[in-house]
XYZ file of C-alpha atoms in Angstrom:
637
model
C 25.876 12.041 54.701
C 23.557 13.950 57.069
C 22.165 12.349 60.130
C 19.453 14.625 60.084
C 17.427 16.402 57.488
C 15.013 18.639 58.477
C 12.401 20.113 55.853
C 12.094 23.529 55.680
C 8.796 25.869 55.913
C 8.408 27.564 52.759
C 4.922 29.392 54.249
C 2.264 29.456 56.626
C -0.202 29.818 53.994
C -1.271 26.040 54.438
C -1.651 25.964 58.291
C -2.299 22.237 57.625
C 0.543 21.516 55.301
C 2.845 23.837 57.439
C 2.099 22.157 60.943
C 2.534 18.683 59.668
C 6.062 20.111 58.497
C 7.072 21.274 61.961
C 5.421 18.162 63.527
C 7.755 15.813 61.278
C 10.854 17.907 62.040
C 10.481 17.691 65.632
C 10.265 14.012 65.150
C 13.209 13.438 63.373
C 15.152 15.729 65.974
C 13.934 13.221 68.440
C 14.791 10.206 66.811
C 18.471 11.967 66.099
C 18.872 12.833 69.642
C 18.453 8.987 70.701
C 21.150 7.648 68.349
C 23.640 9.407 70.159
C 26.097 8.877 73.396
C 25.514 10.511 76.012
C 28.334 11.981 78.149
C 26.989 12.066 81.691
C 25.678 8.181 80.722
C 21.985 8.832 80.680
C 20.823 5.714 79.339
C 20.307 4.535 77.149
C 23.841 4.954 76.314
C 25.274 1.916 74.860
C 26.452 0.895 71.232
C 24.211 -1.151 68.854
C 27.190 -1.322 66.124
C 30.172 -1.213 65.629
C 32.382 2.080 66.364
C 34.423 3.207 63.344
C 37.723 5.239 64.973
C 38.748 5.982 61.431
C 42.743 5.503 62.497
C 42.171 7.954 64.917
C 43.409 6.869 68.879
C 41.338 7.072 71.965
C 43.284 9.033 74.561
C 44.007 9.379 78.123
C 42.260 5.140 78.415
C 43.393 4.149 82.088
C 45.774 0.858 82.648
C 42.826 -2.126 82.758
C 42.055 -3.322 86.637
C 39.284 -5.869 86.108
C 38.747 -8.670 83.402
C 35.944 -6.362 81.831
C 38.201 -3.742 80.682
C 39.805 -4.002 77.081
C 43.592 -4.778 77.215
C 45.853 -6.173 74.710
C 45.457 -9.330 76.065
C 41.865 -9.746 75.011
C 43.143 -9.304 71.222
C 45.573 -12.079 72.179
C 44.174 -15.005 74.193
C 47.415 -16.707 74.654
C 49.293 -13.186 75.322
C 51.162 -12.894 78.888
C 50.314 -10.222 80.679
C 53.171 -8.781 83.231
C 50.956 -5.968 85.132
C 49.427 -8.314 87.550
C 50.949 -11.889 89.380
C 48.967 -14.852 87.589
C 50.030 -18.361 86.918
C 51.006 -20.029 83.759
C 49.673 -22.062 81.657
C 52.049 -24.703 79.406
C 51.224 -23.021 76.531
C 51.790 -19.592 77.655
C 55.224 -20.851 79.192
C 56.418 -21.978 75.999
C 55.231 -18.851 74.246
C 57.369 -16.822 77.043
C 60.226 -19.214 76.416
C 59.599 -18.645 72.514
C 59.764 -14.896 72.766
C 62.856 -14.779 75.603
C 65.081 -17.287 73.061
C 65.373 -19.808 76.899
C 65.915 -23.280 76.371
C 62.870 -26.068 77.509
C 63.914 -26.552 81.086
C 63.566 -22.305 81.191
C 64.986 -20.133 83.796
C 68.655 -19.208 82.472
C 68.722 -21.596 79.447
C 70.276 -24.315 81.431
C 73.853 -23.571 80.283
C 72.738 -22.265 76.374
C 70.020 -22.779 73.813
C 69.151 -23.240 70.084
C 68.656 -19.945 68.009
C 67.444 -21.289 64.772
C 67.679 -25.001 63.161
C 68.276 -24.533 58.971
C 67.923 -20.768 58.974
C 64.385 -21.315 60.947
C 62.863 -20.326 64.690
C 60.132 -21.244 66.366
C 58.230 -24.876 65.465
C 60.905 -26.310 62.788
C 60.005 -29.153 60.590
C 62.240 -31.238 58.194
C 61.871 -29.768 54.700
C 63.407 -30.679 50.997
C 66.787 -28.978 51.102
C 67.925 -29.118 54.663
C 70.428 -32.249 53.505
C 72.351 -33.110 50.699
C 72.835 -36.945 49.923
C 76.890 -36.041 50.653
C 75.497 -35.448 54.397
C 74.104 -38.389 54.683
C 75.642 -41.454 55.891
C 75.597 -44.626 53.618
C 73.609 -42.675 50.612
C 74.964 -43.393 46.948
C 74.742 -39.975 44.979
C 72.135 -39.598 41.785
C 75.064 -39.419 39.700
C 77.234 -42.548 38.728
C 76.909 -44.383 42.154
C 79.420 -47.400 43.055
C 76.746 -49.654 44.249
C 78.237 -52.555 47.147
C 77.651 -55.980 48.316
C 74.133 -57.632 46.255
C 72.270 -54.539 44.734
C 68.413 -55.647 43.358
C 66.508 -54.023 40.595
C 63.064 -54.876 38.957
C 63.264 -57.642 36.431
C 62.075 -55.942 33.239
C 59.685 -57.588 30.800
C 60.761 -59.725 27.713
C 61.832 -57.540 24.582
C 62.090 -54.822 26.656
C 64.604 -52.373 24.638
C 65.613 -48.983 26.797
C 68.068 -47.843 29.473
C 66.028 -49.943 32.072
C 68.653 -51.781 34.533
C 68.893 -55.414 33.277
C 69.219 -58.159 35.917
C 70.427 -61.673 36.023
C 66.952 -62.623 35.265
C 66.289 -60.356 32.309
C 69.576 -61.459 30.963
C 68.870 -65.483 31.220
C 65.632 -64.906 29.842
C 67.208 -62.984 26.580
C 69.621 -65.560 26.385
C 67.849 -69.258 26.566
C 69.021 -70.474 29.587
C 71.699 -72.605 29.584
C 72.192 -72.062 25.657
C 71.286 -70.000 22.539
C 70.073 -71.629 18.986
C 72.725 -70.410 16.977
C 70.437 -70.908 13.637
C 66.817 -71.897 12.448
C 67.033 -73.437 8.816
C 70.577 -72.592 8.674
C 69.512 -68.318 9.043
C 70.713 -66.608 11.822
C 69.076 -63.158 13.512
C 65.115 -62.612 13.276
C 64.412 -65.559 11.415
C 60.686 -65.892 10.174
C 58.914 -69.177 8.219
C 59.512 -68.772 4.617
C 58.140 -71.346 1.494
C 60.490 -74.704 2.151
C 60.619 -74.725 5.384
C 58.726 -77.772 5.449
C 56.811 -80.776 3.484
C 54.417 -82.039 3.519
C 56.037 -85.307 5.149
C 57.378 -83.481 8.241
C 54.117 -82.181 9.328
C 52.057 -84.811 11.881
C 48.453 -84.245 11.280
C 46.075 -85.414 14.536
C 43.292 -87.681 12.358
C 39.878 -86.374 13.148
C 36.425 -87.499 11.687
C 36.758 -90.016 9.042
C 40.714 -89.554 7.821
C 42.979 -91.800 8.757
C 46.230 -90.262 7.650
C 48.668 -89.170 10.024
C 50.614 -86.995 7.814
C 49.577 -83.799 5.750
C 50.309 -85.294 2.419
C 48.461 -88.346 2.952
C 45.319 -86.884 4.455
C 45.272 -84.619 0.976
C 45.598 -87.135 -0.937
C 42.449 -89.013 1.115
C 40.767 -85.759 1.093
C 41.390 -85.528 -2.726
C 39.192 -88.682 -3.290
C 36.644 -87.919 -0.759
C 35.028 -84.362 -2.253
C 32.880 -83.530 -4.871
C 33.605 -81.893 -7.842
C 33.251 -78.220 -8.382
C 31.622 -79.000 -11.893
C 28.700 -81.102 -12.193
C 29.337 -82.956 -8.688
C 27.015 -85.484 -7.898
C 25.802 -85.644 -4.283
C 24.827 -88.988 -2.297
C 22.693 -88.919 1.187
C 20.666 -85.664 2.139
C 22.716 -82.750 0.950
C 21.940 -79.566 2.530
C 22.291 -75.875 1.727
C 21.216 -72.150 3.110
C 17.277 -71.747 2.309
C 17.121 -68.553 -0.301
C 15.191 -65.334 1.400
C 11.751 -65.293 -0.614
C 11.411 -63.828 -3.897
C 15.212 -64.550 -4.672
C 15.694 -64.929 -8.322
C 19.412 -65.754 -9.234
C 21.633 -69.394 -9.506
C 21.632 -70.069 -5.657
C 20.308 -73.440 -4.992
C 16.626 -73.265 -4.462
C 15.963 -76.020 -1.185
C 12.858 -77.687 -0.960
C 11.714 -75.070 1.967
C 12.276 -72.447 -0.470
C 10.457 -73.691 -3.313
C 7.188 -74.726 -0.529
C 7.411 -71.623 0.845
C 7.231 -70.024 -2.438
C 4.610 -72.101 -3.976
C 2.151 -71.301 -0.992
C 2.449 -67.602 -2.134
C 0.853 -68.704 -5.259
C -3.119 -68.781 -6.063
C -4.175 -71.336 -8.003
C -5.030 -70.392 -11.791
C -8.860 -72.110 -11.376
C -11.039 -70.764 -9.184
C -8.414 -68.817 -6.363
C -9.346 -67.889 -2.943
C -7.333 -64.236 -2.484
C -6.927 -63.358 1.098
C -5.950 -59.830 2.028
C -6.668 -56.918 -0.137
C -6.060 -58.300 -3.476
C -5.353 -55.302 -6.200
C -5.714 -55.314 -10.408
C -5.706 -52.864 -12.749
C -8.302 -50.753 -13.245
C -10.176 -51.145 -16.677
C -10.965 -48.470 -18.422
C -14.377 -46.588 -18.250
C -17.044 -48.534 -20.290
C -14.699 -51.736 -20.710
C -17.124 -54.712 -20.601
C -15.007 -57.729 -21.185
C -13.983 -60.812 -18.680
C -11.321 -58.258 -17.042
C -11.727 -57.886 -13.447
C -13.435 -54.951 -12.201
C -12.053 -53.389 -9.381
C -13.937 -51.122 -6.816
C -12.270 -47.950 -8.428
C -14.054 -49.360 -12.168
C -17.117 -49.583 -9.934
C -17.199 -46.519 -8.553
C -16.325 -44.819 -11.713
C -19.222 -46.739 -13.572
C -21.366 -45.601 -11.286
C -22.834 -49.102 -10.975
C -24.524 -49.038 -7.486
C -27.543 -51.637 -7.903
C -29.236 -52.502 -4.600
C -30.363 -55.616 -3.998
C -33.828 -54.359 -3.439
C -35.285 -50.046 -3.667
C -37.191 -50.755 -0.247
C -36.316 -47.919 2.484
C -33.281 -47.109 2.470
C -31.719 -48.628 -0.318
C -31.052 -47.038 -3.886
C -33.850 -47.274 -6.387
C -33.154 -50.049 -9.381
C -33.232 -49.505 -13.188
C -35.583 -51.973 -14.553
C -33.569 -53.080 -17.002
C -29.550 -53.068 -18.271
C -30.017 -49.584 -20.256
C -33.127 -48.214 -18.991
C -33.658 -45.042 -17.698
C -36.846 -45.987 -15.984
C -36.884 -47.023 -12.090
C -38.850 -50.038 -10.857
C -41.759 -49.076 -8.988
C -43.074 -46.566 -11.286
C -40.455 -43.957 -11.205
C -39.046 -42.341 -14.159
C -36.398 -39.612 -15.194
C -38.177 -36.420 -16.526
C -40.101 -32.745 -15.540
C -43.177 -35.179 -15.206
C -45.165 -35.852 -11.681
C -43.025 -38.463 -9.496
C -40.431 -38.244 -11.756
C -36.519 -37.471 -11.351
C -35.598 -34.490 -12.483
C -32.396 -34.228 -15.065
C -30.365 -31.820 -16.163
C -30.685 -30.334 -20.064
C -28.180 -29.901 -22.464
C -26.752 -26.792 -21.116
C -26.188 -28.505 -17.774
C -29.222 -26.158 -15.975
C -32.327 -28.295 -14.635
C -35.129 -28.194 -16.540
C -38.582 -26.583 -16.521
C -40.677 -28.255 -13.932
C -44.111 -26.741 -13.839
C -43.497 -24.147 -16.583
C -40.481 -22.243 -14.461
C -36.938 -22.683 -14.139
C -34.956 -22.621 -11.241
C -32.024 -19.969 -11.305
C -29.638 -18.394 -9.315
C -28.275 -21.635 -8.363
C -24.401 -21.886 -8.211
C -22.381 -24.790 -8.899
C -19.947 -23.814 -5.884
C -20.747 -24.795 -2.605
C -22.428 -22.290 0.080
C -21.116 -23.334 2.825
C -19.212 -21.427 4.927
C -15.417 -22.558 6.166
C -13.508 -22.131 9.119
C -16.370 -20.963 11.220
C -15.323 -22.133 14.756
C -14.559 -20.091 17.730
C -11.876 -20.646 20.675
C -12.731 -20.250 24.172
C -11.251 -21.246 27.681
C -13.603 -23.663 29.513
C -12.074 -23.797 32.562
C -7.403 -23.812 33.786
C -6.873 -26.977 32.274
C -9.604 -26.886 29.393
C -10.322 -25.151 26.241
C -13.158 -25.932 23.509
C -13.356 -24.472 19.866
C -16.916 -25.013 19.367
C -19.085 -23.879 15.886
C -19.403 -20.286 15.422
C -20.760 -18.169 12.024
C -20.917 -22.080 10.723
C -19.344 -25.642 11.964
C -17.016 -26.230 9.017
C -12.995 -25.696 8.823
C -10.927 -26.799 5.669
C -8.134 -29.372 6.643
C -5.718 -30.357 4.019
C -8.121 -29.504 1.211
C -10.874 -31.684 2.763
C -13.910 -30.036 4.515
C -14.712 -31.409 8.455
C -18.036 -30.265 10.731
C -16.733 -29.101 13.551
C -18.598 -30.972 16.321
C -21.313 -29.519 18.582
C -19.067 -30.232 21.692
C -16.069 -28.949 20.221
C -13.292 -30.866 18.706
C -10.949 -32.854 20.868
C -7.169 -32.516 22.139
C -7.954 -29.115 23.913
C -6.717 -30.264 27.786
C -3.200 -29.127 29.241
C -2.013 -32.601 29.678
C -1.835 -35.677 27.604
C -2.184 -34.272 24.344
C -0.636 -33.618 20.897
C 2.281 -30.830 21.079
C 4.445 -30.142 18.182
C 2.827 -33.525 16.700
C 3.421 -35.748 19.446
C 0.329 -37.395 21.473
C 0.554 -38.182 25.573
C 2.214 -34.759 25.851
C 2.105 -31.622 28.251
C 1.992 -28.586 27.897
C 5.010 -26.579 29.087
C 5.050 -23.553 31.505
C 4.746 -19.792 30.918
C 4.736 -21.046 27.163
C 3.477 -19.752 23.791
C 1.846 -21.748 21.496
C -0.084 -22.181 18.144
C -2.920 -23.931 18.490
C -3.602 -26.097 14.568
C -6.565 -28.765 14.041
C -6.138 -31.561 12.128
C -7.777 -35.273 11.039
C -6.572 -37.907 13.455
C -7.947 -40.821 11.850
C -11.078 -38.823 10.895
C -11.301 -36.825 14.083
C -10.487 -33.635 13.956
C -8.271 -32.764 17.058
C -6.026 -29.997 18.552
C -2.215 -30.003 18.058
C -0.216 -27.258 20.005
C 3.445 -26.155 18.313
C 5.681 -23.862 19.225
C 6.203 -23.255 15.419
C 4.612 -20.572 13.486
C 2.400 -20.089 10.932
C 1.677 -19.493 7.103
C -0.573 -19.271 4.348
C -1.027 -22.597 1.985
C -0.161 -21.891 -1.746
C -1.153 -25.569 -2.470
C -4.056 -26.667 -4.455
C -7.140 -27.424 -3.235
C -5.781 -25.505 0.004
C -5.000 -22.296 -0.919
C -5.060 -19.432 1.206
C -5.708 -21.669 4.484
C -3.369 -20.156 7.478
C -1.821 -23.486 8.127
C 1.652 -24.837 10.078
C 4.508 -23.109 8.613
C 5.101 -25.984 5.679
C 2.319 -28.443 7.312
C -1.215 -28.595 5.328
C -2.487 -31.507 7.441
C -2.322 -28.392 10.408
C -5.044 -25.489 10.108
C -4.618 -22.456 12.709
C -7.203 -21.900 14.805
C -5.773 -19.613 17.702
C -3.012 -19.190 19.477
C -2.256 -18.901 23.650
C 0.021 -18.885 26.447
C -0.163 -20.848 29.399
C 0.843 -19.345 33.065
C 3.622 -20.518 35.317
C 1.849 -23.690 36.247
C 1.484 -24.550 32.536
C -2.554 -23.735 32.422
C -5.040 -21.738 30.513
C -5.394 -18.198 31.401
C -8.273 -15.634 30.075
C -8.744 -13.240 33.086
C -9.331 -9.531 33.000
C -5.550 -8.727 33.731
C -4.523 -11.442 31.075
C -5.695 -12.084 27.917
C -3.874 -15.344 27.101
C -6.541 -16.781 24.632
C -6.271 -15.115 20.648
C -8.549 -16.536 18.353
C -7.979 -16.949 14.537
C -11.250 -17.102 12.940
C -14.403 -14.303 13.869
C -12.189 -11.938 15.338
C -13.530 -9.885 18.082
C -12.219 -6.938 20.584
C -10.298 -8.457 23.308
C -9.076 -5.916 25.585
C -6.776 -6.416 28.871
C -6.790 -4.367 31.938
C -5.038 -3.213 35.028
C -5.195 -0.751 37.576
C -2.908 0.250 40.976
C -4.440 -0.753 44.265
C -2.845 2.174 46.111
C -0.931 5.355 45.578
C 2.003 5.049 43.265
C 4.634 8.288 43.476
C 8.160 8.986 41.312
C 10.617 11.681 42.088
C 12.705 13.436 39.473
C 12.435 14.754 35.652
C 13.276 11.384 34.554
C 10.308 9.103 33.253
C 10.303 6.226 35.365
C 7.725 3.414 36.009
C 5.229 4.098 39.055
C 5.431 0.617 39.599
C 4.875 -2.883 37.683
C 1.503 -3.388 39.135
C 0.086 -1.639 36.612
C 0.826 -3.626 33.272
C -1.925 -5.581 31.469
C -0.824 -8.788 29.362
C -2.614 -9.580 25.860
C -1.135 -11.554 22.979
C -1.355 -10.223 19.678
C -1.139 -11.202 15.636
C 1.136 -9.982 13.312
C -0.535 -7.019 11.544
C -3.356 -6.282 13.677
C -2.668 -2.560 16.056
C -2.634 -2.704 19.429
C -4.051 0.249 21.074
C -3.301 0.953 24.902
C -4.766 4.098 26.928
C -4.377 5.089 30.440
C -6.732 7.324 32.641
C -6.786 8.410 36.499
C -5.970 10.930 38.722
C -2.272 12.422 39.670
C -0.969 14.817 42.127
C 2.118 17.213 42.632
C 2.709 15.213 46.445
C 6.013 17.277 46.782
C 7.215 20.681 45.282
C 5.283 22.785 43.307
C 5.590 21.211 39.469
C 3.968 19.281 36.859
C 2.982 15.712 36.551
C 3.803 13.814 32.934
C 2.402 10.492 31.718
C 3.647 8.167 28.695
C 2.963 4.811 27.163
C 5.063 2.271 26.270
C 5.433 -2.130 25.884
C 7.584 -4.820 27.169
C 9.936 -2.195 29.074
C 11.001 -0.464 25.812
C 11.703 3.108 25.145
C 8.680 5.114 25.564
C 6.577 6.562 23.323
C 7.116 10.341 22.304
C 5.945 13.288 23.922
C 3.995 14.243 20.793
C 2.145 10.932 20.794
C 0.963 10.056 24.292
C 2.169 12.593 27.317
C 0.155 14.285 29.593
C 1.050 18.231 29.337
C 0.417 18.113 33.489
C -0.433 20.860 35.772
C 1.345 23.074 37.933
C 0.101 23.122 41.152
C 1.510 23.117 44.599
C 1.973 19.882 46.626
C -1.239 18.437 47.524
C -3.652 19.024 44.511
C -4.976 16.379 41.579
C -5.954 16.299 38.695
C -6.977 13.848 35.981
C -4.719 12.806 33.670
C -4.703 10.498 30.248
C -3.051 9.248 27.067
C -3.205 6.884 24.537
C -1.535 5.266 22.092
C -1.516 2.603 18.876
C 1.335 0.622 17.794
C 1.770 -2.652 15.549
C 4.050 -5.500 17.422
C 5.716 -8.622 17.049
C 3.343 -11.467 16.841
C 2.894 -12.794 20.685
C 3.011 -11.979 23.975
C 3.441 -8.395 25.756
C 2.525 -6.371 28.459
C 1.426 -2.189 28.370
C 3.268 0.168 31.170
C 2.358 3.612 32.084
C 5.793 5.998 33.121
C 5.566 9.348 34.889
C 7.970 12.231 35.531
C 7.451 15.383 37.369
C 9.226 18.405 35.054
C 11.870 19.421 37.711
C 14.286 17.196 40.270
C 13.295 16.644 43.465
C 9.572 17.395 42.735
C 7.225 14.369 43.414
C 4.281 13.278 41.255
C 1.937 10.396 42.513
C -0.763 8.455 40.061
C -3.794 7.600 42.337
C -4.701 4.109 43.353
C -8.397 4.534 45.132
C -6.967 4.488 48.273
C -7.941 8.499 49.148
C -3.998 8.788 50.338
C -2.422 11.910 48.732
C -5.247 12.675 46.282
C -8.221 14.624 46.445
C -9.949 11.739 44.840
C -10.195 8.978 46.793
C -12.845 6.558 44.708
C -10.318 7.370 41.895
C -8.000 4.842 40.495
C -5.586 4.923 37.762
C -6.572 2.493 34.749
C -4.524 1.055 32.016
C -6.337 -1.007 28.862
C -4.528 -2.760 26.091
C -6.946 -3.731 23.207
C -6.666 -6.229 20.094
C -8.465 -8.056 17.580
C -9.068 -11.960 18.375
């Protein structure tokens, strides 16, 4: 390529633009000038890489006089050199005597010398091949070898069947020794223990315990009077047997632990003392017999006497069917009275008017909470537009503090407590009732809406009731909550508001070339986003022709895919020649994925080799230096 590019003076129109031209070319023809040799050695005049002769020779070099000068030597340390009277070193002897074919003691050969050993020069080794066993002296051969004097082999192991040598040893072994057995119960070959073999006479028994017979017949025979019967045997002493596991019902024999065991299970039929949570059946509603109630009758009866109607405390009936209180108070539309509903299930007429407009549903509103970040390692979802949310089909007040499990560490993720959060991570963010308390549980898993009763419609866990969604958001590389201008990492579910994300370039940003290309990744603003709800993203600022005389184009796009058509968000630009601005916008709305993404702004000048710049403030190549280049990326949440 060109060492030197000078720029050309297309007028003198600009007397600015045109002597800053001339100025730079006379710069670069100075900086040129200094990267080269000089011939008469004006310094300086020495190289700073290395010189590429590209096979080409250098001529006319002069024979080398001084230790300085290149020679062939100094691409061979070990090289002799003839030109000049030096002494030798060993090694550069050897080397002489290696290249002249002399023998060690040098200087003639000393009467003749070795040319090669086994086709080889130089430093020869032994190698496989250079003998043959047949050149060897005293060497059997691989192949049927007559073997002399006492030749010794490995004793191979017993049974051993295969063309291993057999010795002496092996071959005693096999045999027995001095002698074989020539039968065993008259059989010859493998001979194994069949039915006869033996009585019961031939066979010594040791006596252990209480037999006294030496023989195996006779201690059956004592054995034979010594054990019980397998019908109806009668045992003496303190027979034992395996204790049954409890609640066994079958013909195993029941020992005594079993049956205590099982008999302290047992309440006694007058007057029992239960322990535990004793359960019955529940009688049915109105029963009034003997039958034991059981706090489900109870609470179904509706029988909630007091002890006393002091503070506190429900009033009494005064008597068994009554509908009069004690202390004077009575059901009616009377003064002091309670008040109870008519036949048509509407309360009555109290004062001559009715109450209406009353409805039987409940007013109060669910799922009214709002989620916030606190602080990088804290977030709260607080009461907002109410302080319910619907769990499982059961209604919780949110608490005035918030509800609990929102930290970064030591919480519940994907349903398991002690845990911590993970980093540059998205996450669903469900309540739910531990033990009562409603608490934050972050999942990587997505989310649905409940068809089941008493829940329906709730955005819950994908297949998970006990989990309500609340929000969703995405920690930062050290696994921590993030909600600043340029990152909008915290989406609520419930009372959905704007949330919009921006970014802007801190100095001038410039592209070169018809080609839409990003001005640089400074300028891309990260929001998450639900399923279903737009996005909208719009840029403003100021650009400039910086280089050429063309137009300046602007698109939109996300997450570094294609860009957005030239009917839907580019700039038309303005010709002008290098060195003017002007403002420039576009905008755009799109629906994404559920999640995380990030807005980018691309800009292309409309011919190669034109440059376009978007401003960033920093009164560089613009005529508006207070003027950055903005982009916003808005959503609901």
């Amino acid at each position: 390529m060109a060492k030197l590019t000078l720029t050309d003076v297309g007028n003198l129109q600009n007397e600015g633009s045109a002597v800053n031209t001339i100025n730079n070319n006379s710069t670069a023809t100075e900086v040129a000038l200094e990267n080269t040799l000089s011939r008469d050695g004006t310094s300086p005049n020495q190289m700073v890489a290395d010189l590429d002769m590209n096979s080409n020779q250098i001529l006319n070099c002069p024979f080398a006089t001084t230790a300085g000068e290149p020679t062939l030597a100094q691409y061979n340390a070990s090289a002799v050199r003839f030109d000049i009277v030096q002494s030798l070193t060993a090694g550069q002897q050897q080397q002489a005597r290696d290249n002249i074919g002399s023998g060690a003691g040098g200087g003639g050969g000393g009467g003749g010398s070795v040319s090669s050993v086994f086709g080889r020069s130089g430093v020869v080794t032994a190698d496989i091949g250079d003998y043959t066993v047949a050149q060897v002296t005293g060497a059997a051969p691989l192949a049927s070898p007559t073997f002399t004097g006492v030749p010794a082999a490995p004793t191979a192991a017993p049974g051993t069947n295969n063309t291993q040598l057999a010795t002496t040893a092996f071959v005693q072994a096999a045999a027995g020794g001095g002698g074989a057995v020539s039968s065993v119960f008259a059989r010859s070959g493998a001979v194994v223990a069949v039915a006869g073999d033996y009585t019961a006479t031939q066979i010594t028994n040791t006596p252990a315990g209480g037999i006294a017979a030496i023989t195996v017949q006779a201690a059956i025979t004592e054995l034979d009077t010594e054990k019980a019967n397998l019908a109806s045997p009668t045992f003496t002493g303190v027979p034992a047997a395996p204790t049954a596991a409890g609640g066994t019902n079958s013909t195993q024999i029941a020992t005594t632990s079993f049956v205590t065991t099982a008999g302290n299970l047992k309440a006694d039929l007058a007057s029992p003392t239960f322990t535990g949570v004793p359960a019955a059946p529940t009688a049915a509603a109105s029963t009034n017999t003997t039958q034991i109630a059981t706090t489900a009758f109870v609470d179904t009866s509706f029988v909630k006497t007091p002890a006393t109607n002091t503070a506190d405390n429900v009033p009494q009936w005064n008597g068994a069917n009554s509908k009069t209180l004690k202390n004077g108070l009575t059901v009616g539309t009377g003064a002091n009275n309670l008040i109870q509903l008519n036949g048509s299930s509407q309360l009555p007429a109290v004062d001559g008017s009715l109450l209406t407009g009353i409805s039987a549903a409940s007013t109060t509103n669910f799922n009214c909470g709002i989620l916030a970040r606190s602080s990088a390692t804290l977030l709260t979802f607080t009461p907002y537009n109410g302080d319910r949310i619907k769990i499982n089909g059961t209604v919780f007040a949110i608490p005035t503090a918030g509800i609990a499990g929102l930290a970064n560490t030591s919480v519940f993720v994907n349903g398991t407590g002690a845990s911590n959060l993970a980093a540059s991570t998205l996450y669903y963010v469900y309540a739910f009732s531990n033990a009562g308390t409603v608490t934050a549980d972050f999942s990587t898993t997505s989310h649905a809406t409940s068809t089941t009763a008493g829940n329906v419609g709730v955005e819950i866990k994908s297949a998970d009731n006990t989990r309500t969604l609340i929000g969703m958001i995405r920690t930062n590389g050290s696994s921590q909550f993030v909600n600043s201008t340029s990152q909008r990492f915290v989406l609520n579910w419930f009372n959905k508001k704007e949330i919009v994300a921006r970014a802007n370039y801190t100095t001038d940003r410039a592209v070169t070339g018809a080609t839409f290309t990003e001005n640089n990744a400074e300028l891309q603003p990260e929001i998450l986003v639900w399923s279903g709800d737009p996005i909208h993203i719009f840029m403003n600022g100021v650009g400039a022709v910086t280089s050429g005389v063309g137009t300046i184009y602007v698109a939109l796009t996300t997450d570094n895919t294609a860009i957005v058509s030239s009917a839907e968000g580019q700039s038309a630009g303005t010709s002008a020649a290098a060195g003017y601005s002007f403002f420039v916008a576009c905008s755009m709305v799109s629906y994404l994925s559920e999640g995380y993404h990030f807005a980018q702004v691309f800009s292309k000048a409309n011919a190669g080799g034109v440059t376009v710049t978007l401003g960033g403030g920093g009164g560089g190549v613009t005529s508006f230096p207070d003027t950055r280049t903005y982009l916003y990326a808005k959503v609901l949440g």
